[in-house]
Structures are given as C-alpha cells and as structure tokens.
PDB file of C-alpha atoms in Angstrom:
ATOM      1  CA  MET A   1     -14.502 -31.038 -29.944  1.00 81.00           C
ATOM      2  CA  ASP A   2     -16.826 -33.621 -31.404  1.00 86.00           C
ATOM      3  CA  ALA A   3     -14.221 -36.365 -31.631  1.00 88.00           C
ATOM      4  CA  VAL A   4     -13.209 -36.328 -27.842  1.00 90.00           C
ATOM      5  CA  PRO A   5     -15.805 -37.810 -25.487  1.00 92.00           C
ATOM      6  CA  ALA A   6     -16.505 -36.420 -22.015  1.00 93.00           C
ATOM      7  CA  ASN A   7     -14.241 -37.634 -19.135  1.00 93.00           C
ATOM      8  CA  ALA A   8     -11.546 -38.857 -21.678  1.00 94.00           C
ATOM      9  CA  ASN A   9      -7.634 -38.913 -21.048  1.00 94.00           C
ATOM     10  CA  VAL A  10      -5.912 -36.993 -23.988  1.00 91.00           C
ATOM     11  CA  ILE A  11      -2.468 -36.544 -25.129  1.00 92.00           C
ATOM     12  CA  PHE A  12      -1.650 -33.900 -27.783  1.00 88.00           C
ATOM     13  CA  ASP A  13       1.265 -34.226 -30.163  1.00 90.00           C
ATOM     14  CA  ILE A  14       1.761 -30.863 -31.885  1.00 87.00           C
ATOM     15  CA  THR A  15       5.115 -31.632 -33.588  1.00 88.00           C
ATOM     16  CA  HIS A  16       3.710 -31.381 -36.984  1.00 87.00           C
ATOM     17  CA  ALA A  17       1.288 -28.502 -36.489  1.00 82.00           C
ATOM     18  CA  PHE A  18       1.929 -25.410 -38.644  1.00 84.00           C
ATOM     19  CA  ARG A  19       2.044 -21.720 -37.440  1.00 84.00           C
ATOM     20  CA  SER A  20      -1.099 -20.743 -35.536  1.00 87.00           C
ATOM     21  CA  ILE A  21      -2.409 -24.292 -35.224  1.00 85.00           C
ATOM     22  CA  PRO A  22      -0.586 -24.948 -31.904  1.00 84.00           C
ATOM     23  CA  VAL A  23      -2.153 -21.933 -30.294  1.00 84.00           C
ATOM     24  CA  LEU A  24      -5.684 -23.210 -31.289  1.00 85.00           C
ATOM     25  CA  VAL A  25      -4.739 -26.715 -29.925  1.00 82.00           C
ATOM     26  CA  LEU A  26      -3.814 -25.208 -26.630  1.00 82.00           C
ATOM     27  CA  LEU A  27      -7.095 -23.233 -26.426  1.00 84.00           C
ATOM     28  CA  GLY A  28      -8.930 -26.230 -27.532  1.00 84.00           C
ATOM     29  CA  ALA A  29      -7.307 -28.267 -24.905  1.00 84.00           C
ATOM     30  CA  ALA A  30      -8.197 -25.732 -22.151  1.00 84.00           C
ATOM     31  CA  PHE A  31     -11.883 -25.695 -23.472  1.00 87.00           C
ATOM     32  CA  LEU A  32     -12.062 -29.469 -23.263  1.00 88.00           C
ATOM     33  CA  ARG A  33     -11.001 -29.504 -19.731  1.00 86.00           C
ATOM     34  CA  ARG A  34     -13.713 -27.273 -18.638  1.00 85.00           C
ATOM     35  CA  ALA A  35     -16.465 -28.160 -21.060  1.00 89.00           C
ATOM     36  CA  LYS A  36     -16.098 -31.952 -21.089  1.00 91.00           C
ATOM     37  CA  ASN A  37     -14.008 -32.624 -17.970  1.00 91.00           C
ATOM     38  CA  VAL A  38     -11.173 -34.013 -20.115  1.00 92.00           C
ATOM     39  CA  ASN A  39      -7.981 -34.903 -18.527  1.00 90.00           C
ATOM     40  CA  ILE A  40      -5.126 -33.654 -20.558  1.00 87.00           C
ATOM     41  CA  ARG A  41      -2.321 -36.146 -19.870  1.00 88.00           C
ATOM     42  CA  GLY A  42       0.222 -34.290 -22.003  1.00 87.00           C
ATOM     43  CA  LEU A  43       0.924 -31.567 -24.578  1.00 86.00           C
ATOM     44  CA  TYR A  44       4.301 -32.548 -26.383  1.00 90.00           C
ATOM     45  CA  TYR A  45       6.465 -31.077 -29.264  1.00 89.00           C
ATOM     46  CA  GLY A  46       9.170 -33.019 -30.928  1.00 90.00           C
ATOM     47  CA  LEU A  47      12.060 -30.711 -31.506  1.00 87.00           C
ATOM     48  CA  TYR A  48      13.660 -31.864 -34.863  1.00 84.00           C
ATOM     49  CA  ARG A  49      17.532 -31.157 -35.206  1.00 86.00           C
ATOM     50  CA  PRO A  50      19.007 -32.365 -38.497  1.00 87.00           C
ATOM     51  CA  GLY A  51      22.151 -34.635 -38.137  1.00 89.00           C
ATOM     52  CA  GLN A  52      21.484 -35.718 -34.619  1.00 88.00           C
ATOM     53  CA  ALA A  53      20.551 -39.212 -33.654  1.00 86.00           C
ATOM     54  CA  LYS A  54      18.547 -38.188 -30.640  1.00 87.00           C
ATOM     55  CA  THR A  55      16.486 -34.961 -30.324  1.00 88.00           C
ATOM     56  CA  PRO A  56      14.445 -33.768 -27.295  1.00 91.00           C
ATOM     57  CA  ILE A  57      10.703 -33.920 -26.916  1.00 91.00           C
ATOM     58  CA  ILE A  58       9.472 -30.646 -25.137  1.00 89.00           C
ATOM     59  CA  ASP A  59       6.681 -31.066 -22.499  1.00 88.00           C
ATOM     60  CA  LEU A  60       4.404 -28.152 -22.888  1.00 85.00           C
ATOM     61  CA  THR A  61       1.937 -29.410 -20.519  1.00 82.00           C
ATOM     62  CA  PRO A  62       2.774 -26.725 -17.791  1.00 79.00           C
ATOM     63  CA  ALA A  63       1.358 -24.170 -20.341  1.00 78.00           C
ATOM     64  CA  LEU A  64      -2.063 -25.263 -19.506  1.00 78.00           C
ATOM     65  CA  ARG A  65      -1.409 -24.482 -15.891  1.00 80.00           C
ATOM     66  CA  LEU A  66      -0.825 -20.816 -16.953  1.00 82.00           C
ATOM     67  CA  LEU A  67      -4.463 -20.856 -18.293  1.00 82.00           C
ATOM     68  CA  ASP A  68      -5.550 -22.082 -14.971  1.00 84.00           C
ATOM     69  CA  TRP A  69      -3.894 -18.961 -13.485  1.00 88.00           C
ATOM     70  CA  LEU A  70      -5.715 -16.917 -16.112  1.00 86.00           C
ATOM     71  CA  THR A  71      -9.214 -18.327 -15.016  1.00 86.00           C
ATOM     72  CA  ALA A  72      -8.415 -17.876 -11.348  1.00 90.00           C
ATOM     73  CA  THR A  73      -7.150 -14.291 -11.878  1.00 90.00           C
ATOM     74  CA  ASP A  74     -10.304 -13.424 -13.809  1.00 90.00           C
ATOM     75  CA  LYS A  75     -12.563 -14.848 -10.996  1.00 90.00           C
ATOM     76  CA  PHE A  76     -10.688 -12.923  -8.289  1.00 92.00           C
ATOM     77  CA  ILE A  77     -10.812  -9.598 -10.150  1.00 89.00           C
ATOM     78  CA  SER A  78     -14.434  -9.891 -11.160  1.00 89.00           C
ATOM     79  CA  THR A  79     -15.831 -11.413  -7.879  1.00 90.00           C
ATOM     80  CA  GLY A  80     -13.238 -11.100  -5.217  1.00 92.00           C
ATOM     81  CA  SER A  81     -13.046 -14.848  -4.740  1.00 93.00           C
ATOM     82  CA  ALA A  82      -9.506 -16.265  -4.254  1.00 93.00           C
ATOM     83  CA  VAL A  83     -10.652 -19.887  -3.883  1.00 93.00           C
ATOM     84  CA  GLU A  84      -9.172 -21.039  -7.285  1.00 93.00           C
ATOM     85  CA  LEU A  85      -5.925 -19.018  -6.611  1.00 92.00           C
ATOM     86  CA  GLY A  86      -5.561 -20.832  -3.284  1.00 92.00           C
ATOM     87  CA  GLN A  87      -5.950 -24.169  -4.753  1.00 92.00           C
ATOM     88  CA  LEU A  88      -3.240 -23.473  -7.310  1.00 90.00           C
ATOM     89  CA  LEU A  89      -0.879 -22.427  -4.509  1.00 90.00           C
ATOM     90  CA  ASN A  90      -1.738 -25.564  -2.621  1.00 89.00           C
ATOM     91  CA  THR A  91      -1.035 -27.638  -5.659  1.00 86.00           C
ATOM     92  CA  ILE A  92       2.375 -26.082  -6.238  1.00 85.00           C
ATOM     93  CA  GLN A  93       3.627 -26.845  -2.881  1.00 84.00           C
ATOM     94  CA  GLN A  94       2.301 -30.504  -2.991  1.00 83.00           C
ATOM     95  CA  ASP A  95       3.570 -31.200  -6.448  1.00 79.00           C
ATOM     96  CA  PHE A  96       6.970 -29.803  -5.352  1.00 79.00           C
ATOM     97  CA  TYR A  97       7.364 -32.421  -2.480  1.00 77.00           C
ATOM     98  CA  ARG A  98       5.827 -35.221  -4.524  1.00 75.00           C
ATOM     99  CA  SER A  99       8.126 -34.875  -7.560  1.00 68.00           C
ATOM    100  CA  GLN A 100      11.474 -33.819  -5.719  1.00 64.00           C
ATOM    101  CA  ARG A 101      13.705 -34.769  -2.889  1.00 65.00           C
ATOM    102  CA  PRO A 102      15.206 -31.506  -2.013  1.00 62.00           C
ATOM    103  CA  GLN A 103      18.549 -31.355  -0.087  1.00 64.00           C
ATOM    104  CA  LYS A 104      18.701 -29.433   3.240  1.00 65.00           C
ATOM    105  CA  GLU A 105      20.356 -26.587   1.494  1.00 66.00           C
ATOM    106  CA  ASP A 106      17.910 -26.310  -1.473  1.00 69.00           C
ATOM    107  CA  PRO A 107      15.123 -23.698  -1.304  1.00 78.00           C
ATOM    108  CA  ARG A 108      11.615 -25.197  -0.808  1.00 81.00           C
ATOM    109  CA  PRO A 109       8.155 -23.796  -0.300  1.00 85.00           C
ATOM    110  CA  THR A 110       6.849 -23.894   3.122  1.00 87.00           C
ATOM    111  CA  THR A 111       4.364 -20.914   3.198  1.00 90.00           C
ATOM    112  CA  LEU A 112       2.560 -21.246  -0.113  1.00 91.00           C
ATOM    113  CA  LYS A 113       0.134 -23.747   1.022  1.00 91.00           C
ATOM    114  CA  ARG A 114      -0.628 -21.954   4.250  1.00 92.00           C
ATOM    115  CA  PHE A 115      -1.356 -18.736   2.260  1.00 93.00           C
ATOM    116  CA  GLY A 116      -3.405 -20.585  -0.246  1.00 93.00           C
ATOM    117  CA  THR A 117      -5.512 -22.080   2.493  1.00 94.00           C
ATOM    118  CA  ALA A 118      -5.970 -18.710   4.301  1.00 94.00           C
ATOM    119  CA  ILE A 119      -7.260 -16.988   1.140  1.00 94.00           C
ATOM    120  CA  GLN A 120      -9.566 -19.816   0.430  1.00 95.00           C
ATOM    121  CA  GLN A 121     -11.011 -19.608   3.922  1.00 96.00           C
ATOM    122  CA  VAL A 122     -11.287 -15.732   3.664  1.00 95.00           C
ATOM    123  CA  SER A 123     -13.123 -16.276   0.200  1.00 95.00           C
ATOM    124  CA  ARG A 124     -15.564 -18.684   1.763  1.00 96.00           C
ATOM    125  CA  SER A 125     -16.427 -16.449   4.685  1.00 96.00           C
ATOM    126  CA  LEU A 126     -16.899 -13.605   2.357  1.00 95.00           C
ATOM    127  CA  GLU A 127     -19.128 -15.512  -0.027  1.00 95.00           C
ATOM    128  CA  LEU A 128     -21.351 -16.944   2.860  1.00 95.00           C
ATOM    129  CA  VAL A 129     -21.458 -13.667   4.862  1.00 95.00           C
ATOM    130  CA  ARG A 130     -19.600 -14.871   7.988  1.00 96.00           C
ATOM    131  CA  PRO A 131     -18.281 -11.572   9.279  1.00 94.00           C
ATOM    132  CA  MET A 132     -17.466 -12.820  12.740  1.00 93.00           C
ATOM    133  CA  SER A 133     -15.494 -15.684  11.528  1.00 94.00           C
ATOM    134  CA  LEU A 134     -13.862 -13.412   8.842  1.00 94.00           C
ATOM    135  CA  LEU A 135     -12.740 -10.858  11.321  1.00 93.00           C
ATOM    136  CA  LYS A 136     -11.730 -13.016  14.225  1.00 91.00           C
ATOM    137  CA  GLU A 137     -10.316 -16.078  12.601  1.00 93.00           C
ATOM    138  CA  ASP A 138      -9.676 -15.939   8.944  1.00 94.00           C
ATOM    139  CA  LEU A 139      -8.057 -12.638   8.395  1.00 94.00           C
ATOM    140  CA  PRO A 140      -5.766 -12.932  11.447  1.00 93.00           C
ATOM    141  CA  LYS A 141      -4.340 -16.045   9.796  1.00 92.00           C
ATOM    142  CA  LEU A 142      -3.861 -14.197   6.542  1.00 93.00           C
ATOM    143  CA  VAL A 143      -2.055 -11.465   8.236  1.00 92.00           C
ATOM    144  CA  HIS A 144       0.210 -13.826  10.140  1.00 92.00           C
ATOM    145  CA  VAL A 145       1.382 -15.548   6.778  1.00 91.00           C
ATOM    146  CA  SER A 146       1.734 -12.373   4.739  1.00 89.00           C
ATOM    147  CA  THR A 147       5.389 -12.090   5.367  1.00 89.00           C
ATOM    148  CA  ASP A 148       8.514 -11.403   3.134  1.00 91.00           C
ATOM    149  CA  GLN A 149       9.174 -15.113   3.164  1.00 91.00           C
ATOM    150  CA  LEU A 150       5.829 -15.549   1.320  1.00 92.00           C
ATOM    151  CA  ALA A 151       6.837 -12.958  -1.340  1.00 91.00           C
ATOM    152  CA  GLN A 152      10.221 -14.703  -1.754  1.00 92.00           C
ATOM    153  CA  GLU A 153       8.504 -18.163  -2.270  1.00 90.00           C
ATOM    154  CA  VAL A 154       6.014 -16.786  -4.801  1.00 91.00           C
ATOM    155  CA  GLY A 155       8.989 -15.366  -6.777  1.00 90.00           C
ATOM    156  CA  GLN A 156      10.661 -18.783  -6.728  1.00 89.00           C
ATOM    157  CA  PHE A 157       7.767 -21.369  -7.040  1.00 88.00           C
ATOM    158  CA  ALA A 158       4.660 -19.395  -8.256  1.00 88.00           C
ATOM    159  CA  GLN A 159       5.736 -16.559 -10.548  1.00 87.00           C
ATOM    160  CA  PRO A 160       2.292 -16.040 -12.044  1.00 85.00           C
ATOM    161  CA  PHE A 161       0.940 -15.375  -8.713  1.00 88.00           C
ATOM    162  CA  GLY A 162       3.532 -12.656  -8.128  1.00 87.00           C
ATOM    163  CA  LEU A 163       1.589 -10.287 -10.281  1.00 84.00           C
ATOM    164  CA  LEU A 164      -1.448 -10.823  -7.902  1.00 88.00           C
ATOM    165  CA  LEU A 165       0.072 -11.009  -4.448  1.00 90.00           C
ATOM    166  CA  ASP A 166      -0.153  -7.300  -3.862  1.00 90.00           C
ATOM    167  CA  ALA A 167      -3.745  -7.185  -5.277  1.00 90.00           C
ATOM    168  CA  VAL A 168      -5.060 -10.058  -3.068  1.00 91.00           C
ATOM    169  CA  GLN A 169      -3.369  -8.478   0.011  1.00 90.00           C
ATOM    170  CA  GLN A 170      -4.756  -5.125  -0.745  1.00 91.00           C
ATOM    171  CA  SER A 171      -8.257  -6.477  -1.301  1.00 92.00           C
ATOM    172  CA  TYR A 172      -8.413  -8.626   1.898  1.00 93.00           C
ATOM    173  CA  LEU A 173      -6.013  -7.074   4.554  1.00 91.00           C
ATOM    174  CA  PRO A 174      -7.826  -3.676   4.888  1.00 92.00           C
ATOM    175  CA  LEU A 175     -10.829  -5.688   6.319  1.00 93.00           C
ATOM    176  CA  ALA A 176      -8.786  -7.093   9.166  1.00 92.00           C
ATOM    177  CA  LEU A 177      -8.931  -5.676  12.594  1.00 90.00           C
ATOM    178  CA  ALA A 178      -5.925  -3.759  13.993  1.00 82.00           C
ATOM    179  CA  GLY A 179      -5.178  -6.413  16.659  1.00 75.00           C
ATOM    180  CA  GLU A 180      -6.894  -8.842  19.307  1.00 75.00           C
ATOM    181  CA  ASN A 181      -7.985  -6.002  21.481  1.00 79.00           C
ATOM    182  CA  ALA A 182     -10.210  -4.377  19.010  1.00 84.00           C
ATOM    183  CA  THR A 183     -13.133  -2.561  20.530  1.00 90.00           C
ATOM    184  CA  PRO A 184     -16.821  -3.035  19.575  1.00 90.00           C
ATOM    185  CA  ASP A 185     -16.637   0.359  17.730  1.00 92.00           C
ATOM    186  CA  ASP A 186     -13.570  -0.915  15.807  1.00 92.00           C
ATOM    187  CA  GLN A 187     -15.455  -4.111  14.795  1.00 92.00           C
ATOM    188  CA  VAL A 188     -18.430  -2.166  13.534  1.00 94.00           C
ATOM    189  CA  ARG A 189     -16.375   0.026  11.439  1.00 95.00           C
ATOM    190  CA  LYS A 190     -14.480  -3.024   9.908  1.00 95.00           C
ATOM    191  CA  GLN A 191     -17.898  -4.488   9.210  1.00 96.00           C
ATOM    192  CA  PHE A 192     -18.943  -1.364   7.336  1.00 97.00           C
ATOM    193  CA  ARG A 193     -15.735  -1.711   5.211  1.00 96.00           C
ATOM    194  CA  LEU A 194     -16.854  -5.273   4.629  1.00 96.00           C
ATOM    195  CA  LEU A 195     -20.133  -4.026   3.365  1.00 97.00           C
ATOM    196  CA  GLN A 196     -18.414  -1.513   1.020  1.00 96.00           C
ATOM    197  CA  TRP A 197     -16.408  -4.394  -0.260  1.00 96.00           C
ATOM    198  CA  TYR A 198     -19.473  -6.276  -1.186  1.00 96.00           C
ATOM    199  CA  VAL A 199     -21.026  -3.123  -2.939  1.00 96.00           C
ATOM    200  CA  ASP A 200     -17.709  -2.519  -4.820  1.00 95.00           C
ATOM    201  CA  LYS A 201     -17.852  -6.214  -6.169  1.00 94.00           C
ATOM    202  CA  GLY A 202     -21.471  -5.862  -7.039  1.00 94.00           C
ATOM    203  CA  LEU A 203     -22.640  -8.614  -4.521  1.00 95.00           C
ATOM    204  CA  THR A 204     -26.190  -7.511  -4.049  1.00 95.00           C
ATOM    205  CA  LEU A 205     -27.316 -10.487  -2.007  1.00 95.00           C
ATOM    206  CA  GLN A 206     -24.425 -10.339   0.513  1.00 96.00           C
ATOM    207  CA  ALA A 207     -24.680  -6.597   0.748  1.00 96.00           C
ATOM    208  CA  LEU A 208     -28.267  -6.492   1.610  1.00 96.00           C
ATOM    209  CA  LEU A 209     -28.022  -9.413   4.113  1.00 96.00           C
ATOM    210  CA  LEU A 210     -25.141  -7.810   6.014  1.00 97.00           C
ATOM    211  CA  ALA A 211     -26.751  -4.406   5.890  1.00 97.00           C
ATOM    212  CA  ARG A 212     -29.670  -5.474   7.802  1.00 96.00           C
ATOM    213  CA  GLU A 213     -27.737  -6.984  10.539  1.00 96.00           C
ATOM    214  CA  TRP A 214     -25.272  -4.287  10.528  1.00 97.00           C
ATOM    215  CA  THR A 215     -27.932  -1.560  11.271  1.00 97.00           C
ATOM    216  CA  ILE A 216     -29.055  -3.422  14.194  1.00 96.00           C
ATOM    217  CA  LEU A 217     -25.405  -3.824  15.346  1.00 95.00           C
ATOM    218  CA  ALA A 218     -24.725  -0.013  15.108  1.00 96.00           C
ATOM    219  CA  LEU A 219     -28.042   0.876  16.992  1.00 96.00           C
ATOM    220  CA  CYS A 220     -27.007  -1.672  19.680  1.00 96.00           C
ATOM    221  CA  LEU A 221     -23.809   0.124  20.356  1.00 95.00           C
ATOM    222  CA  LEU A 222     -25.322   3.538  20.144  1.00 95.00           C
ATOM    223  CA  ALA A 223     -27.985   2.470  22.696  1.00 95.00           C
ATOM    224  CA  GLY A 224     -25.239   1.115  25.104  1.00 93.00           C
ATOM    225  CA  TYR A 225     -25.573  -2.545  24.341  1.00 92.00           C
ATOM    226  CA  ALA A 226     -21.882  -3.562  24.106  1.00 86.00           C
ATOM    227  CA  ASP A 227     -22.570  -7.150  23.392  1.00 90.00           C
ATOM    228  CA  TYR A 228     -24.325  -6.591  20.083  1.00 90.00           C
ATOM    229  CA  LEU A 229     -24.681 -10.433  19.662  1.00 91.00           C
ATOM    230  CA  ASP A 230     -26.928 -10.739  22.644  1.00 92.00           C
ATOM    231  CA  ARG A 231     -30.330 -11.876  21.342  1.00 94.00           C
ATOM    232  CA  ASP A 232     -32.440  -9.769  23.892  1.00 94.00           C
ATOM    233  CA  SER A 233     -30.401  -6.679  22.968  1.00 94.00           C
ATOM    234  CA  ARG A 234     -30.903  -7.121  19.206  1.00 95.00           C
ATOM    235  CA  GLU A 235     -34.629  -7.947  19.646  1.00 95.00           C
ATOM    236  CA  ALA A 236     -35.176  -4.820  21.627  1.00 94.00           C
ATOM    237  CA  ILE A 237     -33.655  -2.737  18.758  1.00 96.00           C
ATOM    238  CA  GLU A 238     -35.687  -4.662  16.288  1.00 95.00           C
ATOM    239  CA  GLU A 239     -39.051  -3.954  18.180  1.00 95.00           C
ATOM    240  CA  GLN A 240     -38.322  -0.334  18.058  1.00 95.00           C
ATOM    241  CA  LEU A 241     -37.387  -0.413  14.350  1.00 96.00           C
ATOM    242  CA  LYS A 242     -40.748  -2.216  13.633  1.00 95.00           C
ATOM    243  CA  ALA A 243     -42.599   0.409  15.648  1.00 95.00           C
ATOM    244  CA  MET A 244     -41.028   3.260  13.593  1.00 95.00           C
ATOM    245  CA  ILE A 245     -42.445   1.662  10.470  1.00 94.00           C
ATOM    246  CA  GLY A 246     -45.944   1.243  12.025  1.00 90.00           C
ATOM    247  CA  TYR A 247     -45.976  -2.166  13.678  1.00 87.00           C
ATOM    248  CA  GLY A 248     -45.991  -3.166  17.323  1.00 79.00           C
ATOM    249  CA  GLU A 249     -47.920  -2.052  20.427  1.00 79.00           C
ATOM    250  CA  ARG A 250     -46.780   1.613  20.171  1.00 84.00           C
ATOM    251  CA  PRO A 251     -45.972   2.544  16.591  1.00 90.00           C
ATOM    252  CA  GLY A 252     -44.438   5.819  15.879  1.00 92.00           C
ATOM    253  CA  LEU A 253     -41.136   7.683  15.108  1.00 93.00           C
ATOM    254  CA  ASP A 254     -40.770   8.602  18.834  1.00 93.00           C
ATOM    255  CA  GLN A 255     -38.701   5.510  19.887  1.00 94.00           C
ATOM    256  CA  PRO A 256     -35.545   5.740  22.043  1.00 95.00           C
ATOM    257  CA  ILE A 257     -33.317   4.866  19.130  1.00 96.00           C
ATOM    258  CA  ALA A 258     -34.560   7.879  17.286  1.00 95.00           C
ATOM    259  CA  ALA A 259     -32.279   9.951  19.399  1.00 95.00           C
ATOM    260  CA  TYR A 260     -29.112   8.304  18.013  1.00 96.00           C
ATOM    261  CA  VAL A 261     -29.548   9.151  14.421  1.00 96.00           C
ATOM    262  CA  PRO A 262     -29.858  12.526  12.621  1.00 96.00           C
ATOM    263  CA  ASP A 263     -33.142  11.898  10.910  1.00 96.00           C
ATOM    264  CA  ALA A 264     -35.655   9.570  12.467  1.00 95.00           C
ATOM    265  CA  LYS A 265     -37.960   9.541   9.428  1.00 96.00           C
ATOM    266  CA  LYS A 266     -34.985   8.626   7.219  1.00 96.00           C
ATOM    267  CA  LEU A 267     -34.050   5.718   9.425  1.00 96.00           C
ATOM    268  CA  ALA A 268     -37.696   4.529   9.309  1.00 96.00           C
ATOM    269  CA  ASP A 269     -37.957   4.819   5.551  1.00 96.00           C
ATOM    270  CA  PHE A 270     -34.606   3.136   5.122  1.00 97.00           C
ATOM    271  CA  TRP A 271     -35.503   0.241   7.485  1.00 97.00           C
ATOM    272  CA  SER A 272     -38.838  -0.390   5.766  1.00 95.00           C
ATOM    273  CA  CYS A 273     -37.092  -0.694   2.285  1.00 95.00           C
ATOM    274  CA  LEU A 274     -34.312  -2.653   3.629  1.00 95.00           C
ATOM    275  CA  THR A 275     -36.553  -5.143   5.313  1.00 94.00           C
ATOM    276  CA  GLU A 276     -38.628  -5.551   2.171  1.00 94.00           C
ATOM    277  CA  TYR A 277     -35.717  -6.100  -0.019  1.00 95.00           C
ATOM    278  CA  ARG A 278     -33.854  -8.579   2.274  1.00 94.00           C
ATOM    279  CA  ASN A 279     -37.006 -10.561   2.752  1.00 92.00           C
ATOM    280  CA  ASP A 280     -37.596 -10.627  -0.922  1.00 94.00           C
ATOM    281  CA  LEU A 281     -34.149 -12.158  -1.472  1.00 93.00           C
ATOM    282  CA  ALA A 282     -34.530 -14.517   1.374  1.00 91.00           C
ATOM    283  CA  HIS A 283     -37.753 -15.883  -0.050  1.00 91.00           C
ATOM    284  CA  VAL A 284     -36.246 -16.446  -3.486  1.00 91.00           C
ATOM    285  CA  GLN A 285     -39.408 -15.172  -5.368  1.00 89.00           C
ATOM    286  CA  MET A 286     -41.657 -17.666  -3.615  1.00 91.00           C
ATOM    287  CA  ARG A 287     -44.426 -15.089  -3.141  1.00 86.00           C
ATOM    288  CA  LYS A 288     -46.769 -13.291  -5.547  1.00 86.00           C
ATOM    289  CA  ASN A 289     -45.544  -9.790  -5.124  1.00 86.00           C
ATOM    290  CA  PHE A 290     -41.655 -10.093  -5.652  1.00 91.00           C
ATOM    291  CA  LEU A 291     -39.254  -7.532  -6.668  1.00 91.00           C
ATOM    292  CA  ASN A 292     -37.243  -7.489  -9.837  1.00 93.00           C
ATOM    293  CA  SER A 293     -33.433  -7.919  -9.782  1.00 93.00           C
ATOM    294  CA  GLY A 294     -32.847  -4.355 -11.205  1.00 94.00           C
ATOM    295  CA  THR A 295     -34.647  -2.786  -8.251  1.00 94.00           C
ATOM    296  CA  LEU A 296     -32.506  -4.827  -5.799  1.00 95.00           C
ATOM    297  CA  GLU A 297     -29.274  -3.930  -7.478  1.00 95.00           C
ATOM    298  CA  ASN A 298     -30.032  -0.280  -7.979  1.00 95.00           C
ATOM    299  CA  PHE A 299     -30.797  -0.004  -4.184  1.00 95.00           C
ATOM    300  CA  ALA A 300     -27.634  -1.936  -3.087  1.00 95.00           C
ATOM    301  CA  LEU A 301     -25.267  -0.152  -5.572  1.00 94.00           C
ATOM    302  CA  ASN A 302     -26.572   3.292  -5.265  1.00 94.00           C
ATOM    303  CA  ASP A 303     -28.573   4.030  -2.040  1.00 95.00           C
ATOM    304  CA  LEU A 304     -27.403   1.588   0.608  1.00 96.00           C
ATOM    305  CA  LEU A 305     -23.995   3.066   1.523  1.00 97.00           C
ATOM    306  CA  PRO A 306     -24.898   6.848   1.180  1.00 96.00           C
ATOM    307  CA  THR A 307     -27.903   6.284   3.539  1.00 97.00           C
ATOM    308  CA  LEU A 308     -25.777   4.391   6.168  1.00 97.00           C
ATOM    309  CA  GLN A 309     -23.231   7.048   6.085  1.00 97.00           C
ATOM    310  CA  ALA A 310     -25.855   9.649   6.720  1.00 96.00           C
ATOM    311  CA  LEU A 311     -27.533   7.840   9.515  1.00 97.00           C
ATOM    312  CA  PHE A 312     -24.434   6.613  11.299  1.00 97.00           C
ATOM    313  CA  PRO A 313     -21.500   8.880  10.338  1.00 95.00           C
ATOM    314  CA  SER A 314     -19.348   7.874  13.356  1.00 93.00           C
ATOM    315  CA  PHE A 315     -19.311   4.177  12.167  1.00 94.00           C
ATOM    316  CA  CYS A 316     -18.833   4.807   8.389  1.00 91.00           C
ATOM    317  CA  GLN A 317     -15.395   6.414   8.330  1.00 76.00           C
TER     318      GLN A 317
END
C-alpha cells in the first residue's frame, strides 16, 4: 500500500506467489482502486507446464470486476440504490461491441444497457425524492424493458447480475402504477408504498420530506381537489393544518379537513411534529434549538407509518 502512489497504473504478476498470497494480492488491488484511485491494468498468472516450449499466461483481471459486483450488490441491499449495478450493465454491453465484431447469427446484448440506464434513473429519482418522475417516467421505462429477453441476456453476458435481477425487480416494480390511466387515488396509494420503501431502507430524510407532502396530497383528494399539484389547493389545505396547530386567523381543531380523518387531535399533533422534524432537516442544524438524529430516526422508523395508516386508512392499503 505504501509503495503504490495515488492515481498510478499497476500490473500485478502473481506467478510466483504461494498459497494464500494471491488472495491477499487480489484484495489489495481492490483496495488500491478504491482508496488511491489506482488503475489496475492487469492481474496475470504464468501457468508453468514442464516440457512445453510455450505455456499460457492467464489473465485474471476480470476477477476484479467480480469485486465490483460485490460492492454494487452491497450498496443495493443496504440502501436500495442500483446506480452502480446499472453502470456495470452499461459497461458490459459497451465492452462487448468494442472488443468483438459479432456475426449476424451470434447472440449479442441489446437490452442490458437500457435496463442499466433505467435502474440508474429510478435510483436517482428515489434518492432525490422525485415521486412524480418516478411514477410517470422512470418506472414505466423499467417495466417496459423487464422482459424475458433481458433475463436471457443476463444469463449469457452478466451472470453475476443473474442473482440480483429478481431482487431489483421485486424492490422497484411494486412501486409502479398499474397503467397510464391510473387515478389520483391510485397515485396516492403508490406514493404511500414509496414512503414505506424509504422507511424500510432507513432513509429518514427522504421519508420525512415525502411524508409532509403526502399528507397534504391525501387531504387534497379527500377534500375534493383532484389536482393535488395545484398550488392554491395545497395552500388551502396547509392553512387549515396551520390553524389546527394554533396558527392563522381562526386557530382550532374545527377545520373542514377534520371531517376527513378519524381523529382531528391526532392529525394536529402529527402535523405539528412532522412540520418541526421536516424543518429541522431542511435547516441542517443552522438554528439554536435543533433535534438530535436519534429523535428524527425514531419518529421516521417507528411512528410515521402507523400514524398515517390510522389517519388515512383508505390510502394506506
């Protein structure tokens, strides 16, 4: 580690390494790539065969790509992000056409890159809390490319991903709308599924940001505002919520939206807490009385979903 400078180009020859040393070299090479941005140009092993004038040199460099799959897999399982998996799929298809000139009858990857790009975009929309883009643009593309042909190409050209294909699809596809003609009620239910996804992944920031807007969305639909993105409609709901927690010209629980929930006091307490927590995150501790991370995580992971399910049972199925 000390001998190799950052950003170097390195070729490893493990021909004369004994027993466990090649394994350590492989792990060391992987560490250098990440920690020092080292470009591993090759990992080679000279296969000695007595009595032969020429013996082969084995290129083990692709073994490093398997470690890339390991890293990307760990990230997907722990955070739900498939950005790195998508990049690996893109690279496989690009490398195939750069290094080979397939004949017309030869199998070739045609959907790996599209699927890789699709899961990358889904991941970015999830990370940046873009539910509208996710539901109406990104997930439909993912559904379109999730075909039997994709599964076949994964088996031929991206075998490590074969172990993850079902997991990726099962994580993302349940968030997709059933079709282009989804109703506003369908959309609010899918966004609640998205909120559950954030909580399951322990993504407190995204969960609290979405929960605030989702609460307004649900109340808009219950109050008869079909266009829940309309600014005036959302502000009308927000003004009533402010009044329920003691602000505005006519504070009190007896607001019109109170008729749409089983417990007006529960809604007021929840909104007061959610607003405080969301604002605390948005201001990134740039105020004197900030909350600690444990309080925020405990609310997101333990209180958020049960409270919404109690207040809006028809939208939280």
